[in-house]
Amino acid sequence: MATEIPLYREPIEAVPTDPIDRVIRYHVQTKHHFNRYARALGYLDWANQPDPFRRFVGASLISLPLLTSDEEPVSSAYDALYQPGAGASQPVNVRSLSRFFEFALALSAWKKAGESEWPLRSNPSSGNLHPTEGYVVMPQIEGLDLNPGLYHYAPKEHGLELRAEFSADQIAHLLSPFPPSSFLFGLTSVHWREAWKYGERAFRYCNHDVGHAIGSTRIGAATLGWNMALLDGVEQNTIELLLGTSRVDDFQDVEPEHPDCLAVIWPLGDVRGNEEVKGKELGVRGSKKEIPLFIDPAVVKDLAECAWYGKANRLSGEHGVHWDIIDEVAEASWKVQSEQLIVSLQDSQVQETPHPFPLTPHALSAGQIIRQRRSAVSFDGKTSISSATFFRMMERVMPRADRPQLDRPMPWDVWPYDPAIHLLIFVHRVDGLTAGLYVLVRDPKKRAFIQQSMNPELSWSPVPGCQEDLPLYWLLEGDAKKLAVQVSCHQDIAGDSAFSFGMLAEFEGRLREGGAWWYPRLFWESGLLGQVLYLEAEAAGIRATGIGCFFDDPVHEIVEVKGLSFQSLYHFTIGGPVEDGRLLTLPPYGRLKHEG
């Protein structure tokens, strides 16, 4: 992902007491402006660059098998991921878990330049700093030779570290409301990994990366025929207790982990079992079969009274400046209440997408697309794409929020909310489309609200050749390449691409209505959206990259956004990549295979 090194500047404002005002203060203070950047150190302290790999010293490591691409379970064609029911559901065993983590959080390659080497991963990260850590809570599952407990995923070793050993009966009780063979998946963030380079803006980037990881995890699960839903009814105290991030002794004198989210993952085949099993395992409320998007905090409290293993490693020798405002916004956006959210399990979750896409001629597998995904570092300034390819990409990011959650297109079935992110698009080189400014309204019922929040003189014209149910509109005609570069911190990648865009989030209204804890979720949604387009770009034979550095308010001024009704949270650009021939690409686990 494209990066920046902003300058260090002193804070000026007192901290408000209301949590919503506190997160808004953070957001405003960490904006980039033409005449100044958000506060950061101003240089890179290479001597204290954080270790990108967290390990728990003293915890046993269970190695996952290193599978070749043609070993079972083999992923389907990439396009089949989006065709419900196209692939068989795999049982949960050590091989399927290995493939799941390979596509979700594992290393995808090593890059080498001279004596320097650095890893890439399946989940993208701002600056390739990877603040996100992954965990699984595994019950006793037939065919899975793992003790019930909490495991931390170690991507460098492609293994699971046993952090806590849970009682089989207790964990079965915790997971009893969910489908058979369900397990829990958790994400945390080490804020320091991003703050080391980006200073106060790091909280934004950490939450982008949570969204990317939610996306890579959901898509990895889909390659195995598994479903996934975010358990966002859980309050964060329960998450930190379950994932062990509140254990002071285990994180003494090291960089803490911020508990972000939990999800439940289950094989689809088990949901479509016989009615007796479904009624017993899922619970029946009236005539509908449902699962909760929360877990019982009392059971978690009992689980945590168990044997814990391992102490977290220290990631940097010294920390230099501590960015207090990151701690403040993390505290202000902490979700303190649980919610009794419920999602319906239909007898059949197989529905046709509005516009089923035929398999691409090259029929690349999902695994190949995931493994080859990279963040472009520059574009050639000449590659164009067809309007059909562009429309296809726009279709992929439509969540179809008018449907029940689990009947939405993958990966939007993971997300329990209506979309809050809409796209302000700079079209440069799309054959059949006039260059200019466009907008994609990802929730059609929000069109009037969005239109009223912008310059009333914008065109809002239908786009020729676009399917009627894709809410894409042309706003302004003209060459937008220089403008896109200017507002993206003068980075050429925003204008040398086929198109770029800013992700406009419904902002102050969403926070006032939902609460301060909605702030990170806006970034999660933007990262999830970006993950979809990362893979779509690879499938189209081009490449994408996220842009974290942009001048916030100048973006809003382009369409005269009123107040804080919308805020641009993330920029993205897609086009023909220019490869750096000086870099050597090495396999992700060549060393482990050699050592083995």
XYZ file of C-alpha atoms in Angstrom:
596
model
C 0.000 0.000 0.000
C 1.140 3.521 -0.708
C 2.613 5.277 2.297
C 3.820 8.631 3.579
C 6.096 10.020 6.261
C 4.347 13.061 7.723
C 6.027 15.627 9.933
C 5.893 15.864 13.705
C 3.724 18.686 15.061
C 2.459 19.595 18.532
C -1.158 18.978 19.633
C -3.353 21.974 20.279
C -6.787 20.974 21.592
C -8.130 19.807 24.930
C -9.789 16.397 24.966
C -13.631 16.450 25.070
C -15.423 14.093 27.439
C -18.159 12.700 25.175
C -16.849 9.546 23.381
C -18.347 10.570 20.034
C -16.790 14.030 20.255
C -13.485 12.382 21.184
C -13.383 10.170 18.098
C -14.412 13.104 15.904
C -11.617 15.152 17.480
C -9.159 12.366 16.675
C -10.371 12.174 13.105
C -10.121 15.922 12.541
C -6.713 16.194 14.202
C -5.253 13.367 12.077
C -6.258 14.846 8.724
C -3.623 15.713 6.148
C -3.756 19.231 4.695
C -1.976 20.911 1.788
C 0.060 22.998 4.235
C 0.655 20.346 6.915
C 0.485 16.620 7.508
C -0.872 14.747 10.502
C 1.633 14.387 13.327
C 4.327 11.726 13.115
C 7.971 11.388 14.014
C 9.141 12.792 10.672
C 11.777 10.111 10.071
C 12.075 6.335 10.282
C 13.775 4.985 13.401
C 15.189 1.908 11.703
C 16.997 0.743 14.856
C 13.619 0.205 16.512
C 11.578 -1.049 13.563
C 8.953 -3.385 15.064
C 9.247 -7.127 14.625
C 6.401 -8.067 12.236
C 5.955 -11.427 13.968
C 4.427 -11.815 17.395
C 5.261 -15.025 19.243
C 4.330 -16.265 22.692
C 7.464 -17.582 24.348
C 6.729 -20.792 26.201
C 3.597 -21.673 24.211
C 3.747 -24.905 22.225
C 3.637 -24.509 18.429
C 1.576 -26.928 16.341
C 2.857 -26.806 12.771
C 0.247 -26.809 10.031
C 1.026 -28.873 6.917
C 2.548 -26.896 4.046
C 0.261 -27.786 1.148
C 1.118 -27.360 -2.503
C -1.484 -25.718 -4.726
C -2.601 -29.062 -6.186
C -2.981 -30.853 -2.849
C -6.398 -31.266 -1.255
C -8.301 -29.216 -0.417
C -7.948 -27.556 -3.828
C -9.688 -24.235 -4.353
C -12.290 -23.746 -7.058
C -12.094 -21.247 -9.905
C -11.947 -17.700 -8.579
C -15.290 -16.661 -10.066
C -16.989 -19.649 -8.440
C -16.423 -18.008 -5.038
C -19.228 -15.620 -5.909
C -21.613 -18.291 -7.203
C -23.446 -19.649 -4.139
C -23.218 -23.404 -3.736
C -20.637 -23.781 -6.513
C -18.136 -25.643 -4.326
C -18.320 -28.505 -1.847
C -17.973 -27.726 1.855
C -14.812 -29.173 3.398
C -14.716 -30.765 6.846
C -12.788 -28.911 9.555
C -9.501 -30.759 9.908
C -5.826 -29.891 10.065
C -5.489 -29.720 6.258
C -8.479 -27.462 5.741
C -7.325 -25.239 8.634
C -3.926 -25.001 6.981
C -5.504 -23.904 3.703
C -7.783 -21.486 5.535
C -4.877 -19.724 7.228
C -2.832 -19.799 4.023
C -5.479 -17.706 2.282
C -6.407 -15.585 5.313
C -3.231 -14.460 7.102
C -0.220 -16.441 5.882
C 2.905 -15.347 4.070
C 2.423 -15.201 0.300
C 6.052 -14.549 -0.717
C 9.371 -13.068 0.329
C 10.882 -10.143 -1.544
C 14.642 -9.671 -1.762
C 16.741 -6.675 -2.790
C 20.466 -7.120 -2.226
C 20.928 -8.235 1.366
C 17.440 -7.124 2.456
C 14.486 -9.495 2.609
C 10.911 -8.880 3.705
C 7.743 -11.002 3.685
C 4.414 -10.334 1.981
C 1.130 -11.752 3.265
C -2.281 -12.775 1.991
C -3.848 -9.911 3.957
C -2.637 -6.469 2.813
C -1.258 -3.945 5.248
C -0.411 -0.258 5.211
C 3.327 0.035 4.736
C 3.546 -3.780 4.936
C 3.759 -3.304 8.719
C 1.052 -5.849 9.643
C -0.386 -4.753 12.971
C -3.090 -7.456 12.799
C -2.861 -10.692 14.806
C -5.183 -13.678 14.333
C -6.599 -16.189 16.818
C -8.937 -19.177 16.728
C -11.012 -20.744 19.495
C -11.293 -24.409 18.592
C -13.704 -26.943 20.129
C -13.269 -30.690 20.022
C -14.052 -31.626 16.403
C -13.985 -35.176 15.075
C -11.043 -35.548 12.710
C -9.223 -32.496 14.110
C -6.275 -33.457 16.288
C -6.197 -30.273 18.373
C -6.952 -29.846 22.040
C -9.899 -27.526 22.682
C -8.574 -24.060 23.362
C -7.361 -20.694 22.142
C -4.646 -20.623 19.495
C -2.589 -17.754 18.104
C -1.637 -18.001 14.441
C 2.107 -17.628 13.784
C 2.377 -16.720 10.060
C 6.160 -17.029 9.715
C 6.038 -20.632 10.965
C 2.558 -21.349 9.573
C 1.548 -22.823 12.880
C -0.785 -22.441 15.837
C 0.481 -21.496 19.289
C -1.585 -22.905 22.143
C -2.387 -19.916 24.377
C -5.073 -21.478 26.556
C -6.458 -24.974 27.042
C -10.227 -24.887 27.527
C -12.518 -27.510 28.951
C -14.196 -29.424 26.101
C -17.565 -29.190 27.839
C -17.267 -25.450 28.500
C -16.293 -24.605 24.960
C -19.056 -26.853 23.622
C -21.469 -24.851 25.776
C -20.053 -21.570 24.427
C -20.519 -22.723 20.826
C -23.825 -24.572 21.307
C -25.953 -21.826 19.636
C -23.895 -22.127 16.435
C -23.923 -24.733 13.637
C -21.998 -27.987 14.111
C -18.206 -27.805 13.663
C -18.231 -24.038 14.260
C -15.180 -22.293 15.607
C -14.426 -18.697 16.561
C -11.933 -16.414 14.853
C -10.535 -13.261 16.467
C -8.444 -10.291 15.367
C -6.328 -7.921 17.432
C -4.098 -4.957 16.515
C -0.653 -3.912 17.717
C -1.036 -0.160 17.265
C 2.679 0.421 17.758
C 3.552 -1.360 14.512
C 1.804 1.387 12.522
C 2.545 4.262 14.911
C 6.282 3.601 14.542
C 6.029 4.941 10.989
C 2.769 6.869 10.740
C 2.360 8.490 14.142
C -1.125 9.613 15.099
C -2.793 8.472 11.885
C -1.884 4.873 12.761
C -5.217 4.059 14.422
C -6.898 4.645 11.065
C -4.490 2.315 9.294
C -4.746 -0.423 11.901
C -8.494 -0.501 11.357
C -8.097 -0.522 7.575
C -6.021 -3.640 8.126
C -8.673 -5.218 10.351
C -11.085 -4.755 7.432
C -8.600 -6.280 5.002
C -8.169 -9.249 7.351
C -11.933 -9.697 7.738
C -12.076 -9.808 3.928
C -9.142 -12.183 3.427
C -10.538 -14.453 6.153
C -14.060 -14.507 4.712
C -12.737 -15.223 1.229
C -10.362 -17.878 2.562
C -13.307 -19.530 4.294
C -15.324 -19.387 1.072
C -12.659 -21.378 -0.793
C -13.477 -24.231 1.601
C -17.247 -23.884 1.398
C -17.369 -22.335 4.881
C -19.518 -19.435 6.006
C -18.558 -16.641 8.380
C -20.394 -13.951 10.324
C -19.012 -11.136 12.428
C -20.096 -11.495 16.059
C -20.480 -7.773 16.481
C -23.002 -8.033 19.281
C -20.094 -8.864 21.618
C -18.687 -6.053 23.724
C -14.919 -5.637 23.778
C -14.326 -6.617 27.395
C -15.531 -10.111 26.495
C -13.312 -10.204 23.402
C -10.190 -9.227 25.342
C -10.991 -11.782 28.038
C -11.457 -14.588 25.513
C -8.351 -13.687 23.459
C -6.201 -13.087 26.527
C -5.133 -9.555 25.601
C -6.059 -8.299 29.081
C -3.596 -10.678 30.788
C -1.086 -8.246 32.263
C 1.536 -10.872 33.083
C 1.547 -12.202 29.511
C 2.106 -8.716 28.019
C 4.332 -7.210 30.691
C 6.776 -4.614 29.280
C 5.821 -5.428 25.687
C 3.559 -3.857 23.104
C -0.100 -4.560 23.929
C -2.689 -5.957 21.553
C -5.987 -4.157 21.089
C -8.920 -6.636 20.825
C -10.853 -5.788 17.670
C -13.451 -8.371 16.718
C -14.736 -11.932 16.811
C -16.388 -13.982 14.090
C -17.949 -17.430 13.880
C -16.986 -19.751 11.011
C -18.815 -22.935 10.081
C -18.961 -25.439 7.213
C -22.035 -24.843 5.077
C -22.620 -28.558 4.684
C -23.489 -28.864 8.374
C -26.173 -26.184 8.092
C -27.947 -28.137 5.404
C -28.120 -31.293 7.495
C -31.255 -32.992 8.689
C -33.964 -31.036 10.490
C -33.470 -32.856 13.796
C -29.807 -31.845 14.000
C -30.553 -28.307 12.897
C -33.298 -27.871 15.458
C -31.122 -29.241 18.240
C -27.887 -27.456 17.406
C -29.148 -24.103 16.156
C -32.196 -23.553 18.299
C -35.588 -22.724 16.855
C -37.291 -19.420 17.548
C -40.772 -19.612 16.092
C -40.602 -20.886 12.530
C -37.109 -19.457 11.844
C -33.741 -21.045 12.499
C -31.342 -18.441 13.821
C -27.899 -17.977 15.303
C -26.798 -15.181 17.630
C -24.134 -12.660 16.697
C -22.956 -12.648 20.302
C -21.614 -15.072 22.899
C -22.358 -15.527 26.587
C -19.900 -13.387 28.627
C -20.463 -15.541 31.713
C -19.251 -18.631 29.836
C -16.228 -16.698 28.576
C -15.422 -15.645 32.139
C -15.492 -19.285 33.224
C -13.377 -20.331 30.231
C -10.704 -17.775 31.071
C -10.143 -19.500 34.439
C -7.945 -22.107 32.781
C -4.303 -22.872 32.081
C -2.624 -20.167 29.943
C 0.683 -20.540 28.149
C 3.312 -18.185 26.795
C 4.535 -14.610 27.188
C 4.347 -12.137 24.315
C 7.679 -11.180 22.712
C 8.857 -7.559 22.637
C 8.666 -6.052 19.142
C 10.906 -2.958 19.486
C 13.797 -2.074 21.765
C 12.707 1.534 22.254
C 9.531 3.391 21.333
C 10.581 7.016 21.171
C 7.433 9.164 20.998
C 4.243 7.709 22.483
C 1.130 8.893 20.683
C -1.366 9.472 23.471
C -4.188 10.325 21.081
C -4.150 6.736 19.768
C -4.809 5.445 23.279
C -7.518 8.083 23.670
C -9.393 7.170 20.495
C -9.019 3.443 21.236
C -10.609 4.041 24.642
C -13.325 6.340 23.275
C -14.313 3.858 20.543
C -14.294 0.834 22.877
C -17.580 -1.020 22.597
C -18.902 -1.208 26.159
C -22.320 -2.721 25.538
C -23.368 -6.095 24.176
C -26.272 -6.430 21.753
C -28.649 -9.328 21.190
C -28.081 -9.408 17.419
C -29.595 -12.405 15.590
C -29.112 -13.628 12.033
C -31.469 -15.985 10.238
C -30.318 -19.282 8.770
C -32.432 -20.055 5.732
C -33.142 -23.655 4.718
C -31.230 -22.897 1.547
C -28.700 -20.107 1.320
C -28.225 -20.665 -2.398
C -29.504 -17.734 -4.440
C -28.545 -16.414 -7.816
C -26.589 -13.178 -7.881
C -28.318 -10.371 -9.803
C -25.844 -10.676 -12.678
C -24.016 -14.021 -12.589
C -20.639 -13.636 -14.247
C -19.293 -16.381 -16.519
C -15.986 -17.897 -15.550
C -13.088 -15.931 -16.980
C -11.352 -17.490 -20.022
C -8.118 -18.170 -18.112
C -10.124 -19.786 -15.278
C -7.606 -18.890 -12.610
C -8.233 -20.641 -9.323
C -9.162 -18.677 -6.239
C -5.947 -19.865 -4.620
C -3.823 -18.563 -7.475
C -5.476 -15.145 -7.339
C -5.017 -14.949 -3.556
C -1.383 -16.074 -3.700
C -0.409 -13.625 -6.454
C -2.118 -10.572 -4.920
C 0.324 -7.707 -4.476
C 0.051 -3.993 -3.768
C 1.195 -2.102 -6.852
C 3.978 0.423 -6.285
C 3.521 2.284 -9.583
C 1.382 2.216 -12.732
C 2.301 2.613 -16.390
C -0.020 5.534 -17.134
C -1.396 3.898 -20.286
C -3.228 0.652 -19.482
C -6.981 0.922 -19.901
C -9.739 -1.481 -18.938
C -13.066 -2.191 -20.597
C -16.262 -0.741 -19.246
C -17.493 -4.330 -18.746
C -14.523 -5.018 -16.423
C -15.170 -1.761 -14.578
C -18.875 -2.539 -14.125
C -18.011 -6.024 -12.920
C -15.773 -4.573 -10.217
C -18.484 -2.171 -9.145
C -20.966 -5.048 -9.000
C -18.618 -6.991 -6.711
C -18.647 -4.276 -4.053
C -22.438 -4.002 -3.956
C -23.561 -5.693 -0.712
C -27.248 -6.062 -1.734
C -28.315 -4.918 1.705
C -31.993 -5.418 0.874
C -31.428 -9.164 1.406
C -31.098 -11.067 4.698
C -27.477 -10.991 5.803
C -26.491 -14.577 4.972
C -28.125 -14.326 1.549
C -25.985 -11.381 0.521
C -23.135 -11.934 -1.959
C -19.912 -13.197 -0.466
C -18.059 -11.540 1.327
C -20.819 -9.102 2.303
C -22.649 -11.885 4.123
C -20.063 -11.455 6.909
C -21.174 -7.872 7.587
C -24.252 -7.385 9.830
C -24.914 -3.772 8.838
C -26.210 -1.707 5.960
C -23.334 -0.209 3.956
C -21.964 3.144 5.093
C -19.232 3.509 2.437
C -19.801 4.966 -1.047
C -17.259 5.536 -3.834
C -16.189 8.861 -5.346
C -14.485 7.643 -8.512
C -11.905 9.352 -10.760
C -12.226 7.583 -14.130
C -9.091 7.963 -16.245
C -8.801 5.080 -18.700
C -11.979 3.034 -18.934
C -12.917 2.238 -22.539
C -16.449 3.352 -23.273
C -16.679 5.750 -20.304
C -16.097 9.474 -20.468
C -13.218 10.565 -18.237
C -14.401 12.391 -15.176
C -15.908 12.066 -11.743
C -18.453 9.365 -10.862
C -20.143 8.087 -7.717
C -21.242 4.574 -6.758
C -24.059 4.564 -4.214
C -23.590 1.239 -2.428
C -26.981 1.511 -0.720
C -29.551 2.731 -3.283
C -31.906 4.056 -0.631
C -29.189 6.533 0.418
C -29.005 8.298 -2.948
C -31.132 11.315 -1.915
C -29.148 11.771 1.299
C -25.827 11.646 -0.553
C -27.051 13.984 -3.271
C -28.285 16.507 -0.698
C -24.904 16.408 1.056
C -23.031 17.505 -2.079
C -22.930 20.337 -4.578
C -26.477 20.583 -6.038
C -25.070 21.391 -9.491
C -23.489 17.948 -9.956
C -25.013 16.053 -12.877
C -26.020 12.672 -11.327
C -26.557 11.260 -14.826
C -27.009 7.512 -15.533
C -23.902 5.876 -16.989
C -24.294 4.567 -20.579
C -23.997 0.796 -20.845
C -24.349 0.262 -17.094
C -26.967 -2.220 -15.888
C -30.011 -0.496 -14.470
C -29.724 -1.861 -10.948
C -26.110 -0.713 -10.464
C -26.417 2.749 -8.846
C -23.459 4.323 -10.642
C -23.753 7.985 -11.646
C -21.685 10.452 -13.644
C -21.089 13.716 -11.778
C -18.559 15.767 -13.772
C -16.846 15.389 -17.151
C -13.178 16.120 -17.661
C -9.613 14.923 -17.180
C -9.360 14.158 -13.460
C -5.840 12.700 -13.423
C -4.076 15.785 -12.027
C -6.810 16.305 -9.453
C -6.598 12.680 -8.295
C -2.813 12.986 -7.928
C -3.082 16.294 -6.088
C -5.527 15.123 -3.427
C -3.652 11.812 -2.960
C -0.614 13.526 -1.454
C 0.775 14.220 -4.928
C 1.247 10.494 -5.634
C 1.327 9.660 -9.343
C -0.277 6.260 -8.741
C -3.651 7.995 -8.358
C -3.494 9.406 -11.905
C -1.437 6.775 -13.775
C -4.073 4.115 -13.134
C -7.231 3.188 -15.027
C -9.288 4.661 -12.207
C -8.933 5.677 -8.583
C -11.451 6.514 -5.910
C -12.036 7.794 -2.425
C -14.240 5.887 -0.006
C -16.782 8.355 1.390
C -18.232 7.215 4.706
C -21.510 8.318 6.238
C -19.808 9.909 9.176
C -21.163 12.131 11.924
C -24.764 10.955 11.562
C -23.691 7.303 11.770
C -21.608 8.010 14.878
C -24.335 10.042 16.592
C -26.903 7.350 15.872
C -24.802 4.261 16.571
C -22.146 5.362 19.033
C -18.426 6.073 19.112
C -17.666 2.351 18.614
C -18.855 2.779 15.038
C -15.711 4.742 14.187
C -13.388 1.728 13.684
C -16.171 -0.147 11.895
C -16.259 2.491 9.172
C -12.615 1.686 8.495
C -13.302 -2.063 8.675
C -15.913 -1.711 5.952
C -13.516 0.298 3.794
C -10.789 -2.334 4.229
C -13.212 -5.136 3.399
C -14.222 -3.277 0.254
C -10.581 -2.754 -0.658
C -9.826 -6.463 -0.232
C -12.538 -7.358 -2.753
C -11.037 -4.981 -5.306
C -7.482 -6.166 -4.674
C -8.531 -9.620 -5.864
C -10.779 -8.312 -8.641
C -7.852 -6.378 -10.064
C -5.671 -9.517 -10.085
C -8.456 -11.488 -11.767
C -8.661 -8.811 -14.472
C -4.917 -9.041 -15.155
C -4.090 -5.678 -13.585
C -3.226 -4.606 -10.028
C -4.445 -2.407 -7.182
C -3.106 -0.569 -4.198
C -4.606 1.250 -1.241
C -3.663 4.864 -0.588
C -3.614 5.904 3.052
C -2.137 9.327 2.368
C -4.633 11.843 0.982
C -5.614 15.400 1.806
C -8.892 14.843 3.591
C -10.754 18.133 3.259
C -9.604 18.940 -0.297
C -11.232 15.621 -1.300
C -14.482 16.741 0.307
C -14.256 20.123 -1.413
C -14.307 18.498 -4.856
C -18.014 17.749 -4.434
C -18.611 20.315 -1.671
C -19.457 17.803 1.068
C -21.358 19.624 3.800
C -19.765 19.546 7.250
C -18.986 16.095 8.603
C -21.897 14.370 6.872
C -19.363 12.354 4.839
C -15.648 11.807 5.304
C -13.142 10.160 2.985
C -11.523 7.301 4.899
C -9.429 5.434 2.333
C -8.312 5.867 -1.258
C -7.673 3.155 -3.790
C -6.284 2.964 -7.306
C -6.318 0.227 -9.976
C -4.369 -0.031 -13.237
C -1.516 -1.549 -15.214
C 1.396 -2.158 -12.803
C 5.071 -1.446 -13.399
C 7.122 -4.229 -11.863
C 10.436 -3.486 -10.170
C 12.920 -5.761 -11.906
C 15.466 -5.269 -9.144
C 13.392 -7.312 -6.699
C 13.626 -11.073 -6.430
C 10.516 -13.017 -5.387
C 11.038 -16.060 -3.162
C 8.483 -18.687 -2.031
C 6.758 -18.004 1.292
C 7.825 -21.149 3.113
C 10.861 -22.319 1.175
C 13.007 -22.223 4.293
C 10.561 -24.348 6.301
C 10.304 -26.940 3.559
C 14.077 -27.039 3.271
C 14.479 -27.396 7.028
C 11.788 -30.073 7.085
